[in-house]
Coordinates of C-alpha atoms in Angstrom, one line a residue:
M219 CA 10.9 -3.4 -22.1
P220 CA 9.7 -0.4 -20.4
N221 CA 10.6 3.3 -21.6
R222 CA 8.9 5.8 -19.1
L223 CA 11.9 6.8 -16.8
S224 CA 14.5 5.6 -19.4
L225 CA 16.0 4.0 -17.0
F226 CA 16.3 0.1 -18.3
T227 CA 19.8 -0.2 -19.9
A228 CA 21.4 -3.9 -20.9
Q229 CA 23.4 -3.3 -18.1
L230 CA 20.0 -3.3 -15.8
A231 CA 18.7 -6.0 -17.4
R232 CA 21.6 -8.3 -17.3
R233 CA 21.9 -7.9 -13.6
L234 CA 18.4 -8.7 -13.3
P235 CA 17.6 -12.5 -11.6
A236 CA 17.8 -15.0 -14.1
R237 CA 14.0 -16.6 -13.7
V238 CA 13.1 -12.5 -15.0
Q239 CA 15.2 -11.9 -18.0
G240 CA 13.5 -12.2 -21.2
Y241 CA 10.3 -11.7 -20.0
P242 CA 7.9 -9.0 -20.8
W243 CA 7.7 -6.3 -18.7
R244 CA 4.0 -4.5 -17.1
L245 CA 3.5 -1.6 -15.5
A246 CA 1.4 -2.0 -12.1
Y247 CA 1.6 1.0 -10.6
S248 CA 3.0 4.7 -11.6
T249 CA 2.7 8.1 -9.9
L250 CA 2.3 9.7 -13.5
E251 CA -1.1 7.5 -13.7
H252 CA -2.2 6.8 -10.6
G253 CA -1.1 9.3 -8.1
T254 CA 1.3 9.8 -5.3
S255 CA -0.1 7.6 -2.5
L256 CA 1.5 4.5 -1.0
K257 CA -2.0 2.8 -0.5
T258 CA -2.6 3.0 -4.0
L259 CA 0.9 1.4 -4.6
Y260 CA 0.1 -1.2 -2.0
R261 CA -3.5 -1.8 -3.6
K262 CA -2.3 -2.0 -7.4
S263 CA 1.0 -4.2 -6.3
A264 CA -1.5 -6.4 -3.8
S265 CA -2.7 -9.0 -6.4
L266 CA 1.1 -9.3 -8.4
D267 CA 2.4 -12.9 -8.3
S268 CA 5.7 -12.5 -10.0
P269 CA 8.9 -10.6 -8.9
V270 CA 8.4 -7.0 -8.9
L271 CA 10.7 -4.1 -10.0
L272 CA 10.1 -0.7 -7.8
V273 CA 11.7 2.4 -9.3
I274 CA 12.0 5.9 -7.3
K275 CA 13.3 8.9 -9.2
D276 CA 14.4 11.9 -7.1
M277 CA 14.3 15.7 -8.1
D278 CA 18.3 15.1 -8.8
N279 CA 17.6 13.2 -11.0
Q280 CA 19.0 10.1 -9.6
V281 CA 17.6 6.6 -10.5
R282 CA 17.4 3.5 -7.6
S283 CA 15.5 0.4 -8.2
V284 CA 14.8 -2.4 -5.8
C285 CA 13.9 -5.7 -7.4
C286 CA 12.0 -8.1 -5.0
A287 CA 12.6 -11.5 -6.6
G288 CA 10.0 -13.7 -5.5
V289 CA 7.7 -15.6 -2.8
G290 CA 11.5 -16.0 -0.7
L291 CA 11.8 -11.9 -0.9
K292 CA 15.1 -12.0 -2.3
I293 CA 15.5 -8.5 -2.5
N294 CA 18.6 -6.7 -4.3
I295 CA 19.0 -2.9 -4.6
F296 CA 20.4 -1.0 -7.9
V297 CA 21.3 2.2 -8.0
L298 CA 21.1 3.6 -11.4
L299 CA 23.7 6.9 -11.4
H300 CA 26.6 4.3 -11.9
P301 CA 24.9 1.0 -11.8
Q302 CA 25.8 -0.8 -8.8
V303 CA 24.3 -3.6 -7.2
F304 CA 23.9 -4.6 -3.1
K305 CA 22.7 -7.8 -3.1
W306 CA 21.6 -9.4 0.6
S307 CA 24.7 -9.6 3.0
G308 CA 23.2 -12.5 4.8
E309 CA 23.4 -10.4 8.5
N310 CA 19.8 -10.2 8.9
T311 CA 16.6 -10.4 7.1
Y312 CA 15.3 -6.9 7.4
F313 CA 14.1 -7.1 3.9
I314 CA 11.1 -4.9 3.6
N315 CA 8.2 -3.3 5.9
G316 CA 5.6 -1.3 5.0
D317 CA 2.3 0.2 6.6
M318 CA 0.2 3.0 5.8
T319 CA 3.0 5.6 6.9
S320 CA 6.1 4.5 4.9
L321 CA 7.9 1.6 3.3
E322 CA 10.9 0.9 4.3
L323 CA 13.9 -1.6 2.4
G324 CA 16.7 -3.1 4.5
G325 CA 17.2 -2.1 8.1
G326 CA 19.6 -2.6 11.0
G327 CA 20.6 -0.1 13.7
G328 CA 17.3 1.5 13.2
R329 CA 18.7 2.8 9.7
F330 CA 17.1 2.2 6.0
G331 CA 18.7 1.3 3.1
L332 CA 15.5 3.0 1.4
W333 CA 12.6 4.8 3.3
L334 CA 9.5 6.1 1.7
D335 CA 7.1 8.4 3.2
A336 CA 3.0 7.7 3.1
D337 CA 2.7 10.3 0.0
L338 CA 5.2 9.0 -2.0
Y339 CA 7.1 12.8 -1.8
H340 CA 9.9 12.4 0.7
G341 CA 12.4 9.6 0.9
R342 CA 15.6 8.8 2.7
S343 CA 18.7 6.5 2.1
N344 CA 21.0 4.9 4.9
S345 CA 23.9 2.3 4.8
C346 CA 22.5 -1.0 6.2
S347 CA 23.2 -3.9 7.6
T348 CA 20.8 -5.8 5.3
F349 CA 22.7 -5.0 2.0
N350 CA 25.9 -3.4 3.3
N351 CA 24.7 -0.6 1.0
D352 CA 26.2 3.2 0.4
I353 CA 23.7 5.7 0.5
L354 CA 21.7 5.2 -2.4
S355 CA 21.5 9.0 -3.2
K356 CA 23.3 12.5 -3.1
K357 CA 21.4 13.5 0.0
E358 CA 20.3 11.1 2.8
D359 CA 16.9 12.9 2.6
F360 CA 15.4 13.3 -1.1
I361 CA 12.6 14.4 -2.8
I362 CA 10.9 11.9 -5.1
Q363 CA 9.7 13.0 -8.6
D364 CA 8.6 9.7 -10.0
V365 CA 8.0 6.5 -8.6
E366 CA 6.8 3.1 -10.7
V367 CA 6.0 -0.6 -9.9
W368 CA 6.9 -2.9 -13.2
T369 CA 5.9 -6.4 -12.9
F370 CA 7.5 -9.4 -15.3
E371 CA 5.0 -11.6 -17.3

């Protein structure tokens, strides 16, 4: 089980999709090891064929993570400050969108549940209809400290 950001409690592990519970975790990308580039994150994640867990820690030591659970791209957003899970609302299918300028998770009404810039330095969180989530950070805009992508083997 991961230990880099000390994020993964038994409470989080129980909230992961059943198909990945109990499987070994493997780090696929880390800003600490691979640098702060969305392009590198995409490259390191391109060949993954199992669900992934995207983990973001901001400069306020708040942690949020997103579990992308498979081919159907069912996504759950976790907020680890007080473990809370926002599941797909069924209102739209704006799960994930990304290009070389940004990565967006969830959407609706021009707002994203979670947005990351190309340098993985700035982030933003808004409530969105995809997950009917609360804002996932203390402030709408935040500075990113670390990003990790974990896969399950």
